[in-house]
GROMACS .gro file of C-alpha atoms in nm:
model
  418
    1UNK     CA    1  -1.576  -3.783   0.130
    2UNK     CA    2  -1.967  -3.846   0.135
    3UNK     CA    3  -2.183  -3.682   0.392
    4UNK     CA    4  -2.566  -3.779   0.462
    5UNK     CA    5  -2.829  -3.555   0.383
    6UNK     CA    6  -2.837  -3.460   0.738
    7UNK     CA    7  -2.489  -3.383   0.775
    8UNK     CA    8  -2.458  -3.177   0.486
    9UNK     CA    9  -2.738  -2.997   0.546
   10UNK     CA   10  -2.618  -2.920   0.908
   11UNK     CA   11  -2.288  -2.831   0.741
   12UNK     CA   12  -2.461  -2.594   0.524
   13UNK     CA   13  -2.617  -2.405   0.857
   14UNK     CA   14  -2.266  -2.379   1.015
   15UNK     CA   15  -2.116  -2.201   0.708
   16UNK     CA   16  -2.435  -2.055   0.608
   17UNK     CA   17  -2.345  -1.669   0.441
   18UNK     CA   18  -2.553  -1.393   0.549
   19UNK     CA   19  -2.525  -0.999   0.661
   20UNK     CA   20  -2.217  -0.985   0.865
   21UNK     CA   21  -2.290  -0.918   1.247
   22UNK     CA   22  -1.996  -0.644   1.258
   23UNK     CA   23  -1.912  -0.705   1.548
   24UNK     CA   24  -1.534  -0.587   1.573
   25UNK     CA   25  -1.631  -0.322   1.798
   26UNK     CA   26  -1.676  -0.537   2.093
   27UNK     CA   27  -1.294  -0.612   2.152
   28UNK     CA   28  -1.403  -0.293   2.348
   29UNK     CA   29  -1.595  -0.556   2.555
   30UNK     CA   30  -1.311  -0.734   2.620
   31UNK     CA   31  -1.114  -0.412   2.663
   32UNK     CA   32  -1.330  -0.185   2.818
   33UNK     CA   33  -1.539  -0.434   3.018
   34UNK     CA   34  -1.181  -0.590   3.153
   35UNK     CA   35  -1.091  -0.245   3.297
   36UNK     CA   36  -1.465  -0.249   3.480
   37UNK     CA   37  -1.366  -0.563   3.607
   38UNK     CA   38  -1.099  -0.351   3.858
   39UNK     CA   39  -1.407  -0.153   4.017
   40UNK     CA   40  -1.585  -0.534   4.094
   41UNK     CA   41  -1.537  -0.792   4.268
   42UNK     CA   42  -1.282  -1.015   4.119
   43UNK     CA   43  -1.495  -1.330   4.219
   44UNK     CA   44  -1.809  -1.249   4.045
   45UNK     CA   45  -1.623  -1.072   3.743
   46UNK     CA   46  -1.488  -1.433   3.613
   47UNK     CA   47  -1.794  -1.650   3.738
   48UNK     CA   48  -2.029  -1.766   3.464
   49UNK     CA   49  -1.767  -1.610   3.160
   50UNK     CA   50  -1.764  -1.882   2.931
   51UNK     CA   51  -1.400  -2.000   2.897
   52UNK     CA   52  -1.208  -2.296   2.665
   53UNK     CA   53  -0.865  -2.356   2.645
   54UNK     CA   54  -0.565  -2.261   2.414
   55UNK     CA   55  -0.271  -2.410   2.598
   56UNK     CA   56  -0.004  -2.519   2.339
   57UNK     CA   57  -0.227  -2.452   1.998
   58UNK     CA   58   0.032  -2.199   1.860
   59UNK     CA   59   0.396  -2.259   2.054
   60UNK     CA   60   0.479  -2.239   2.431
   61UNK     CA   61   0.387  -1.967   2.651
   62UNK     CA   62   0.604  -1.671   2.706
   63UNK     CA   63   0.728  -1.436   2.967
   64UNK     CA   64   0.805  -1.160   2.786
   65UNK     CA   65   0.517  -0.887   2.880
   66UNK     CA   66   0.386  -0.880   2.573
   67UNK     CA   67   0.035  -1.079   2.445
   68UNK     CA   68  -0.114  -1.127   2.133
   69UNK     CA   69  -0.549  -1.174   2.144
   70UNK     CA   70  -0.735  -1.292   1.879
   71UNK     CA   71  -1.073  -1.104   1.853
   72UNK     CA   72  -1.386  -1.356   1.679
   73UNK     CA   73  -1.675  -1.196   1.630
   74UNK     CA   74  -1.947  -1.461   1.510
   75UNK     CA   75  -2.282  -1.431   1.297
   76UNK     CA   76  -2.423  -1.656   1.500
   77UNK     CA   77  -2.822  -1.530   1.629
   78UNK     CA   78  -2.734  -1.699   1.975
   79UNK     CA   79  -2.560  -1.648   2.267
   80UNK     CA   80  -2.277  -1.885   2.378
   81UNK     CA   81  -2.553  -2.147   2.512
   82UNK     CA   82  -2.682  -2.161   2.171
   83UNK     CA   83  -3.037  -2.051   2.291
   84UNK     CA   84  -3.192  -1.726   2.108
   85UNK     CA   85  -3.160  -1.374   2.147
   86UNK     CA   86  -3.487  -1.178   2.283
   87UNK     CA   87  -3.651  -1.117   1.996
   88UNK     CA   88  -3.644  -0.738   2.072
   89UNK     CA   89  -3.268  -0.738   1.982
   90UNK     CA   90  -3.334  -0.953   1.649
   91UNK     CA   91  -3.581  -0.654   1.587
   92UNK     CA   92  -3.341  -0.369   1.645
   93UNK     CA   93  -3.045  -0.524   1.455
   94UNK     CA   94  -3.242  -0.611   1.185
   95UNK     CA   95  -3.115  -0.945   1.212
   96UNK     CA   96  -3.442  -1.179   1.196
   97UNK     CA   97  -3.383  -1.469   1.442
   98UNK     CA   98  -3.193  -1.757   1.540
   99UNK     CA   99  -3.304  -1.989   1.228
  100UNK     CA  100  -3.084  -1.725   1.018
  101UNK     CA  101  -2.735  -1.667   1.001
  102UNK     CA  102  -2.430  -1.979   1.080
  103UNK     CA  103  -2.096  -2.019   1.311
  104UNK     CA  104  -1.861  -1.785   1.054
  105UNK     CA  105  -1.637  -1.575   1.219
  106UNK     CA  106  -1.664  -1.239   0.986
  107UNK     CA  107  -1.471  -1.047   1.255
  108UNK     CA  108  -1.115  -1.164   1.264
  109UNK     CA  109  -0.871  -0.898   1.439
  110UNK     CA  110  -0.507  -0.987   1.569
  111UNK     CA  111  -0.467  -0.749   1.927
  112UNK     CA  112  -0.075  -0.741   1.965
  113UNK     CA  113   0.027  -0.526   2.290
  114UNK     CA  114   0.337  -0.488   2.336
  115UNK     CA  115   0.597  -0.531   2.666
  116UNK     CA  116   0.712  -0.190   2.847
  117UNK     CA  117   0.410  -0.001   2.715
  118UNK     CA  118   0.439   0.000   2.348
  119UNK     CA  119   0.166   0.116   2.097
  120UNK     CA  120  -0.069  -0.146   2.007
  121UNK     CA  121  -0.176  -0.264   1.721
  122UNK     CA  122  -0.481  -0.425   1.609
  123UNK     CA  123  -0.445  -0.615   1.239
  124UNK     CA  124  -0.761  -0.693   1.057
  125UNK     CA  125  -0.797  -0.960   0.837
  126UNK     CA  126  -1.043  -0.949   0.578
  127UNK     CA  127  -1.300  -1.242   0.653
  128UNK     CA  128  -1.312  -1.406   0.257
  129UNK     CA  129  -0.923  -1.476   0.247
  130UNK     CA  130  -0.895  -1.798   0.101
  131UNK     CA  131  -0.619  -1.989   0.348
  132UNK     CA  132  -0.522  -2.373   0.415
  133UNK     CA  133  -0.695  -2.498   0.741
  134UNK     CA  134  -0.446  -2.719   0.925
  135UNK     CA  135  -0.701  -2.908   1.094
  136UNK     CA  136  -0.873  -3.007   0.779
  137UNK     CA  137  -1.241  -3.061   0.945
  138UNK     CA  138  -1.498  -3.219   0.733
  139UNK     CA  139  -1.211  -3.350   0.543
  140UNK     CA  140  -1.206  -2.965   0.431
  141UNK     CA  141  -0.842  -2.810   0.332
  142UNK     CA  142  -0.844  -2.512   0.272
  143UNK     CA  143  -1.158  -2.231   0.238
  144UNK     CA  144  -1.228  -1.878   0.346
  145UNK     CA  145  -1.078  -1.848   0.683
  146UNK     CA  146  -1.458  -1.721   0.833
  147UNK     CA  147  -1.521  -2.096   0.780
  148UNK     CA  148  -1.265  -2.248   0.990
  149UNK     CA  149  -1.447  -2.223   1.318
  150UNK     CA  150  -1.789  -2.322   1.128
  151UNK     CA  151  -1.628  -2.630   0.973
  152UNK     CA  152  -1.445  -2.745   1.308
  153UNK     CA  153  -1.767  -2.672   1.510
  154UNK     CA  154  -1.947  -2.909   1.258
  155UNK     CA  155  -1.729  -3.196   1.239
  156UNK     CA  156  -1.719  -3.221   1.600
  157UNK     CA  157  -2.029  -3.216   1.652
  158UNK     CA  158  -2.053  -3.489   1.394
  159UNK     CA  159  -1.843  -3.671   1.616
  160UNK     CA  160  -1.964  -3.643   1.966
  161UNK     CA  161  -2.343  -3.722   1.866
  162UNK     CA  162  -2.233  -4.011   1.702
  163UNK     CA  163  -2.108  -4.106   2.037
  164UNK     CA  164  -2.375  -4.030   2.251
  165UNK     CA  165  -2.260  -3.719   2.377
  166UNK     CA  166  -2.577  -3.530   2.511
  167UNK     CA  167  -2.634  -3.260   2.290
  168UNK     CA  168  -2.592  -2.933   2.503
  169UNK     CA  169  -2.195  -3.116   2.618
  170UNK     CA  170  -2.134  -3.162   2.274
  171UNK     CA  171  -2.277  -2.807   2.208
  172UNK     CA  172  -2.000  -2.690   2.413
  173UNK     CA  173  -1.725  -2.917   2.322
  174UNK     CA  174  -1.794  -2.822   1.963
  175UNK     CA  175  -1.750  -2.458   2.071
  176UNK     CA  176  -1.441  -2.541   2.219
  177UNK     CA  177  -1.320  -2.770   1.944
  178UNK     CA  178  -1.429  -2.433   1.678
  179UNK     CA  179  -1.252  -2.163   1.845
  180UNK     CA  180  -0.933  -2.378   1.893
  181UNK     CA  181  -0.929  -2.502   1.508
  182UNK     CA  182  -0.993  -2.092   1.420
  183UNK     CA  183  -0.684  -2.020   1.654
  184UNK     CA  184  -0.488  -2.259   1.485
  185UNK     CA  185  -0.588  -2.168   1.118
  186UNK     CA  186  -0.506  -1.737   1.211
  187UNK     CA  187  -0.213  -1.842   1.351
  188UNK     CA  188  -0.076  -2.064   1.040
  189UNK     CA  189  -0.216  -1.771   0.822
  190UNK     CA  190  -0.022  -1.501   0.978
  191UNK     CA  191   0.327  -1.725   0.978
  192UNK     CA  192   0.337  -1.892   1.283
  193UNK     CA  193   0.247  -1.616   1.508
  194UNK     CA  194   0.196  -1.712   1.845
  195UNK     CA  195  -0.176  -1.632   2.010
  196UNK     CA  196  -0.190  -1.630   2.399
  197UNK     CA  197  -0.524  -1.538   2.439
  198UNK     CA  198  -0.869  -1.506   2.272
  199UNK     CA  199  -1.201  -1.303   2.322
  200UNK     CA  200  -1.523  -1.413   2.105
  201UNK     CA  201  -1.838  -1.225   2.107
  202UNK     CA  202  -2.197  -1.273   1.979
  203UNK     CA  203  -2.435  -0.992   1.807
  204UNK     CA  204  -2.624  -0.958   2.102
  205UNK     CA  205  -2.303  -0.830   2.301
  206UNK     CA  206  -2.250  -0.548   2.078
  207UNK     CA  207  -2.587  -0.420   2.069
  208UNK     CA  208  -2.610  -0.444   2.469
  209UNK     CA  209  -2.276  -0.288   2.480
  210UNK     CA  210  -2.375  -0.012   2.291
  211UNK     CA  211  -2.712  -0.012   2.482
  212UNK     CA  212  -2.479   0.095   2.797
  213UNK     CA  213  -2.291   0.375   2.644
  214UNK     CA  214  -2.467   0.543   2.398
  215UNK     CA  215  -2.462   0.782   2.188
  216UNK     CA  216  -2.171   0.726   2.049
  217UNK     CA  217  -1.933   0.991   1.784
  218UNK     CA  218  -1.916   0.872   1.479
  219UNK     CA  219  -1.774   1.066   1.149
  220UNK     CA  220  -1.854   0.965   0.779
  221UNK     CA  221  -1.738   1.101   0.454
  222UNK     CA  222  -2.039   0.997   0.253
  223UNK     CA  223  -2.408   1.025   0.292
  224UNK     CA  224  -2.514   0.687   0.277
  225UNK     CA  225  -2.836   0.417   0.363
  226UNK     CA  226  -2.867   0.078   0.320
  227UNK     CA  227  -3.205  -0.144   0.342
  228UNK     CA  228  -3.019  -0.473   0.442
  229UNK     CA  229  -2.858  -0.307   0.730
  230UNK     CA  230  -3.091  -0.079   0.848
  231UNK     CA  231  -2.787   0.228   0.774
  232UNK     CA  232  -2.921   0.578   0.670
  233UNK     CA  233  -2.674   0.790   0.779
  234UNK     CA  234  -2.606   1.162   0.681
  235UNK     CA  235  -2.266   1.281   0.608
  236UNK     CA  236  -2.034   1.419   0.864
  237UNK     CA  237  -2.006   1.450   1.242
  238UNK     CA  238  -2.316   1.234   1.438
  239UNK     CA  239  -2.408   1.068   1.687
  240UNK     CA  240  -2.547   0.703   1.720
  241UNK     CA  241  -2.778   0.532   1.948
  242UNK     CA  242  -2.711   0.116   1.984
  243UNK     CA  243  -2.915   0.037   1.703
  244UNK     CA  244  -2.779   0.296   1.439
  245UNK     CA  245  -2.454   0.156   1.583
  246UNK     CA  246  -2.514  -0.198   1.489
  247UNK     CA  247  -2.575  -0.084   1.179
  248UNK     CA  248  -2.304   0.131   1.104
  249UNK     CA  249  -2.036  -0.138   1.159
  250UNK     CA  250  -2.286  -0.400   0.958
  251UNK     CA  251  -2.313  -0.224   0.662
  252UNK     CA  252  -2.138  -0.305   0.329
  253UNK     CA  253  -2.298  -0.170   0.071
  254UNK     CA  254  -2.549   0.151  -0.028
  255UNK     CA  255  -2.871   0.065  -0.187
  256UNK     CA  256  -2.952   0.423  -0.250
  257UNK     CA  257  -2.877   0.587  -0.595
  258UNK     CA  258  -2.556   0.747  -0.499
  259UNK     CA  259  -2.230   0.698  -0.687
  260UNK     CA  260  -2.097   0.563  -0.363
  261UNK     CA  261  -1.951   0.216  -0.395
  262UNK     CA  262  -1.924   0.049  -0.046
  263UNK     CA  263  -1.699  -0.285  -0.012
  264UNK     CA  264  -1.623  -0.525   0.268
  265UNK     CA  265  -1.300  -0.340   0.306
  266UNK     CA  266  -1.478  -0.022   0.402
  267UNK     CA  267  -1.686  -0.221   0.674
  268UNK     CA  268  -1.358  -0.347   0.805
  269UNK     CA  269  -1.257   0.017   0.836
  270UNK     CA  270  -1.568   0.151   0.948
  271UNK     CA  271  -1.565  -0.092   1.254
  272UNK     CA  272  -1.223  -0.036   1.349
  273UNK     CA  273  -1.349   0.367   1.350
  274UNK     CA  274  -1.608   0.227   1.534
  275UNK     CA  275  -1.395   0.068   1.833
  276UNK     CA  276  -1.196   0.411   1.820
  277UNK     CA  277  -1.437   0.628   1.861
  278UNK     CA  278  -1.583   0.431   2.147
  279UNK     CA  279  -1.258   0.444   2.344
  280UNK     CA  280  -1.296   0.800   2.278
  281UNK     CA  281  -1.622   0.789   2.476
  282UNK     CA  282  -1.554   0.566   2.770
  283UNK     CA  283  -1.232   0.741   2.805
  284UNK     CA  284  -1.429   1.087   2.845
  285UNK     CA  285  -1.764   0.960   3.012
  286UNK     CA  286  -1.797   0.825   3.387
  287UNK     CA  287  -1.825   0.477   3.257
  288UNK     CA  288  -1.559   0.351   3.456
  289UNK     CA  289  -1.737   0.466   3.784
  290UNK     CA  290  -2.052   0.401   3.697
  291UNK     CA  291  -2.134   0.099   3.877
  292UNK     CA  292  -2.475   0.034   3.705
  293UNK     CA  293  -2.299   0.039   3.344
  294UNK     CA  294  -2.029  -0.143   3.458
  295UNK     CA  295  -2.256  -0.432   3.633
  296UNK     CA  296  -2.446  -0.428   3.278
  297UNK     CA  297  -2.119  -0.506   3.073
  298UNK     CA  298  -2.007  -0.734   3.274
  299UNK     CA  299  -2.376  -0.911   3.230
  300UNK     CA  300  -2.344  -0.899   2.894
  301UNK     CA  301  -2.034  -1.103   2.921
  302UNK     CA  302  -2.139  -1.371   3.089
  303UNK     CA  303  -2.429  -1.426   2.820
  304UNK     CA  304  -2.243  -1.330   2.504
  305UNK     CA  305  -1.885  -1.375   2.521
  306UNK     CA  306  -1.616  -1.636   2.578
  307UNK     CA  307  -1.253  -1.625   2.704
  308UNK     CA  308  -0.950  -1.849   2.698
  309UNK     CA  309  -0.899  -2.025   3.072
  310UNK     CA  310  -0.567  -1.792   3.070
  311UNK     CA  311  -0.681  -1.487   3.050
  312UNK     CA  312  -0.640  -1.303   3.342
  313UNK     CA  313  -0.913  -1.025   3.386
  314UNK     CA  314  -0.743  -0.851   3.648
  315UNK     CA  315  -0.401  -0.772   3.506
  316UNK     CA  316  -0.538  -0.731   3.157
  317UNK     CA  317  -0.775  -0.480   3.298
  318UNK     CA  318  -0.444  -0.236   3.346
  319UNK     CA  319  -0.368  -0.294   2.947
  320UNK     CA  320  -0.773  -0.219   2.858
  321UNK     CA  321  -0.761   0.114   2.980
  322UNK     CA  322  -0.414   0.222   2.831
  323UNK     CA  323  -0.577   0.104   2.473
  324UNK     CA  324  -0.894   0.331   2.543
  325UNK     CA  325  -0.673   0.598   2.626
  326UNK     CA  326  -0.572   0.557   2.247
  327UNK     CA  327  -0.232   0.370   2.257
  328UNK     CA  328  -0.352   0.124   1.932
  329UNK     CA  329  -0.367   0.198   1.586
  330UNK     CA  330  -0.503  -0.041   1.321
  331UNK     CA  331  -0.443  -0.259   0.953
  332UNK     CA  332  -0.618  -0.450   0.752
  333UNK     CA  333  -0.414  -0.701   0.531
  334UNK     CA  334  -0.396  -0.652   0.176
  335UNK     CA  335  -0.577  -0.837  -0.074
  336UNK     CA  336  -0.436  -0.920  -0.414
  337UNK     CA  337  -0.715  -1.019  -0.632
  338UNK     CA  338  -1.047  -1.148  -0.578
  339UNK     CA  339  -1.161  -1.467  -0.776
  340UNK     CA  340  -1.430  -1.771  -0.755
  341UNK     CA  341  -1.372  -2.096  -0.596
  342UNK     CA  342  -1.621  -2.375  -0.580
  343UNK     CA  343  -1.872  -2.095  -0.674
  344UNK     CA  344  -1.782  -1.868  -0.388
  345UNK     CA  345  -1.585  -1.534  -0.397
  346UNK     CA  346  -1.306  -1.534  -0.273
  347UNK     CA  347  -1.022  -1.302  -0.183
  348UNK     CA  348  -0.635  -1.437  -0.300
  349UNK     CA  349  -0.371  -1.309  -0.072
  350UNK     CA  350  -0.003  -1.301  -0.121
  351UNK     CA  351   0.093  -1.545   0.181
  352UNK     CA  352   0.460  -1.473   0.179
  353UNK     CA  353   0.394  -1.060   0.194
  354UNK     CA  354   0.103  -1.090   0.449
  355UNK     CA  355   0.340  -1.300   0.665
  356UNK     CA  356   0.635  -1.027   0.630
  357UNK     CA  357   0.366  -0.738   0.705
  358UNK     CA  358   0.275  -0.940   1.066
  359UNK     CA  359   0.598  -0.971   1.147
  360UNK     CA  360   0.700  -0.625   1.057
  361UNK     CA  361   0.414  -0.467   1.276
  362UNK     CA  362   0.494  -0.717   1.541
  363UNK     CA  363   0.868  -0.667   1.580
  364UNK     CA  364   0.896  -0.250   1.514
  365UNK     CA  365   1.253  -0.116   1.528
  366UNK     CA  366   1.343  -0.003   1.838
  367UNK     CA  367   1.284   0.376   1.818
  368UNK     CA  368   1.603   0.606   1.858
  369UNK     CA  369   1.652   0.900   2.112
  370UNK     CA  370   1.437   1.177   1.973
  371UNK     CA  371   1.547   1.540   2.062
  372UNK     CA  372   1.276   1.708   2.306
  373UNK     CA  373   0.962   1.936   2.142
  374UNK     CA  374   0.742   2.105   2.247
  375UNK     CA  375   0.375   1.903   2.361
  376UNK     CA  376   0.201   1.818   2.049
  377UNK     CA  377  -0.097   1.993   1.939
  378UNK     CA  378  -0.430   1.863   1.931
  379UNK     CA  379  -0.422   1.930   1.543
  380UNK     CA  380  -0.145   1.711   1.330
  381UNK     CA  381  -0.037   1.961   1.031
  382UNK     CA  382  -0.307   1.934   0.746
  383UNK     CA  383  -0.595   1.754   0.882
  384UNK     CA  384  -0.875   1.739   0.615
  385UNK     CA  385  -1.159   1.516   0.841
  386UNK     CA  386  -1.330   1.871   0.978
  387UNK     CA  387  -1.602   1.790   0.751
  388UNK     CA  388  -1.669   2.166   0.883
  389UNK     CA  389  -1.712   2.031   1.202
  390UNK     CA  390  -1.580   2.206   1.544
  391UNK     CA  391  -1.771   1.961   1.778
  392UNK     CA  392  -1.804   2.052   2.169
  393UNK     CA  393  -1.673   1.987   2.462
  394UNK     CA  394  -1.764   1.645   2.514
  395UNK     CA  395  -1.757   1.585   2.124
  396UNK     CA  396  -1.395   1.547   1.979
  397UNK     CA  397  -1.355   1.715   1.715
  398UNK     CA  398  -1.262   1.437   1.429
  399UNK     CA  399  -0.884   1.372   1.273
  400UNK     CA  400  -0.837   1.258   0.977
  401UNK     CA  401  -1.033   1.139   0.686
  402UNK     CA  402  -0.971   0.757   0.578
  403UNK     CA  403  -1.091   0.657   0.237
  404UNK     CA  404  -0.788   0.391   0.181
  405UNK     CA  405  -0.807   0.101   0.397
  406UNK     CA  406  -0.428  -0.006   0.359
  407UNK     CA  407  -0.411   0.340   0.556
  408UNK     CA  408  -0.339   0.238   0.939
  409UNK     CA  409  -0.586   0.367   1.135
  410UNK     CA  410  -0.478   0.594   1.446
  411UNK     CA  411  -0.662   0.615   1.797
  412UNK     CA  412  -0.684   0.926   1.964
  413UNK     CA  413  -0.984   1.113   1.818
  414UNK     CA  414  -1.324   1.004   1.622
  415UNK     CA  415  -1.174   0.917   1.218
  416UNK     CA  416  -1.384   1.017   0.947
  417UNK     CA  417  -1.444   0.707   0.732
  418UNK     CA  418  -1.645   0.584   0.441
   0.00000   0.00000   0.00000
């Protein structure tokens, strides 16, 4: 297939690799925000949210009470208009501006919540898996499944300016056209699992999110820093203000002279720890009835995030606040090797196992009758993630350590991670 110089170079920009935004701790938006949404009007909750839809991309819709919600998280450095940030957020997330960074999707997570009030699950996959996309944009077959919503949003925009679409309608078309191709490409992935509903944020909504609630409890294993990201964290029990935040879930590798080897698997980790321990926090803290916060998440929303035209805020709202209670724990999907392709890195997954994983975590066996204990302590046998640590009274005290990241990740208290 041969592309003009313009095309390719646009192509380029859509794809383009840089620091990953991180931004896997804003399902909480989605979550959190969606249980603020009970404490506001209805009306002015769901005007201005961007919204596309999903109907029919991935099998009929059900009735059966449970819901499965793709998180995106994009390193795009604009909002969902495609204008830029202020440039005092480029500033505090270390993030330049809006000429840097493309339309990959490094923050992929599968929400499953089940009917009757099951535990959650949130299933991470690891944004450099090299997959088949069904769509085939750009004449493209398969890549690494971040590109999929880059490739789409290129081709159709491609398309509609060759038509004469005005630019800002095909902006938004292409947007549509992106998230629907992504949808498809997850879904085909995982084995045909059906998604009812998605949520995609921007960088800006994490750092504005963050902005509202902090500090936040975080727990690490390591000292660590890192100049890309802007990390320079001490070991053990802390807490973070929004821009220490952004950085924390960005970073993915130490630049100091430690023996500390960080990977993209241990970002993955360290932003599901990060979505944890902010459940932790809006569970404990008057967020819920503070009206100013909530007004200011919902803002955020309408800037920086996008819904499918299903999703019903007010119902879901119920099922946000039973996952920041801690009913969710979290996976990332294995890798099997990592190898180049076209001159890229790449991670090679074992389709048939990943598929069998899915289905096992979304289909659990029905748990038998259990004879009654006595209520559970607050301590689960041998925990090791101290770190020496007692906290207070409005800091939990963290659980356990996680150094593995095939090790599912429980909710409940603030996880001690690399």
């Amino acid at each position: 297939m041969t592309m003009s110089p313009q095309h390719a170079a646009r192509r380029r920009m859509y794809r383009r690799r840089r620091w990953t935004v991180g931004i896997i701790a804003v399902v909480v938006l989605a979550l959190i925000a969606a249980a603020a949404f009970i404490t506001i009007t209805y009306a002015d909750a769901n005007n201005g949210i961007h919204r596309s839809s999903i109907a029919g991309l991935t099998g009929p819709e059900q009735n059966t009470g449970e819901s499965n919600i793709l998180i995106m998280g994009l390193d795009s450095r604009v909002d969902e208009n495609g204008k830029p940030f202020p440039q005092a957020i480029y500033d505090q997330i270390h993030a330049e501006d809006a000429s840097v960074g493309g339309y990959n999707t490094n923050v992929l997570m599968l929400i499953h919540i089940p009917a009757n009030g099951g535990k959650a699950v949130g299933i991470s996959i690891p944004r450099d898996d090299y997959v088949d996309f069904p769509d085939s944009p750009d004449g493209v077959d398969k890549g690494k499944i971040k590109e999929a919503y880059g490739d789409a949003m290129d081709a159709s925009m491609t398309k509609l300016t060759n038509k004469g679409v005005a630019e800002a309608d095909a902006y938004q078309q292409s947007r549509t056209a992106a998230r629907q191709s992504t949808i498809k490409t997850v879904s085909a992935f995982l084995g045909g699992v059906r998604i009812d509903h998605f949520v995609e944020v921007t960088m800006a909504a994490f750092y504005e999110v963050a902005q509202a609630v902090q500090p936040i409890t975080v727990c690490l294993n390591h000292a660590t820093a890192d100049t890309f990201s802007g990390a320079d964290f001490p070991a053990g029990v802390q807490e973070l203000n929004a821009a220490q935040s952004m950085a924390f879930v960005r970073q993915r590798r130490d630049t100091t002279s430690s023996d500390f080897d960080m990977t993209d698997l241990d970002r993955t980790r360290r932003q599901q720890a990060f979505m944890v321990s902010l459940a932790v926090k809006l569970k404990q803290a008057s967020t819920f009835t503070d009206f100013g916060k909530l007004q200011k998440l919902i803002d955020v929303a309408k800037k920086d995030v996008a819904m499918d035209d299903k999703l019903d805020l007010l119902s879901f709202a119920q099922q946000a606040q039973s996952l920041a209670g801690g009913n969710i724990s979290f996976v990332t999907l294995p890798i099997d090797h990592f190898d180049t392709v076209d001159g890229q890195s790449v991670n090679i997954v074992d389709v048939d196992a990943i598929r069998a994983q899915v289905h096992d975590l979304l289909n659990p066996p029905t748990p038998t009758a259990a004879p009654s204990t006595s209520p559970k302590s607050s301590s689960s046998g041998s925990s090791s993630g101290s770190s020496g640590s007692s906290g207070s009274a409005s800091t939990p005290a963290p659980h356990p350590v996680y150094t593995d990241s095939s090790s599912p990740l429980q909710s409940g208290n603030v996880p001690c991670v690399n």
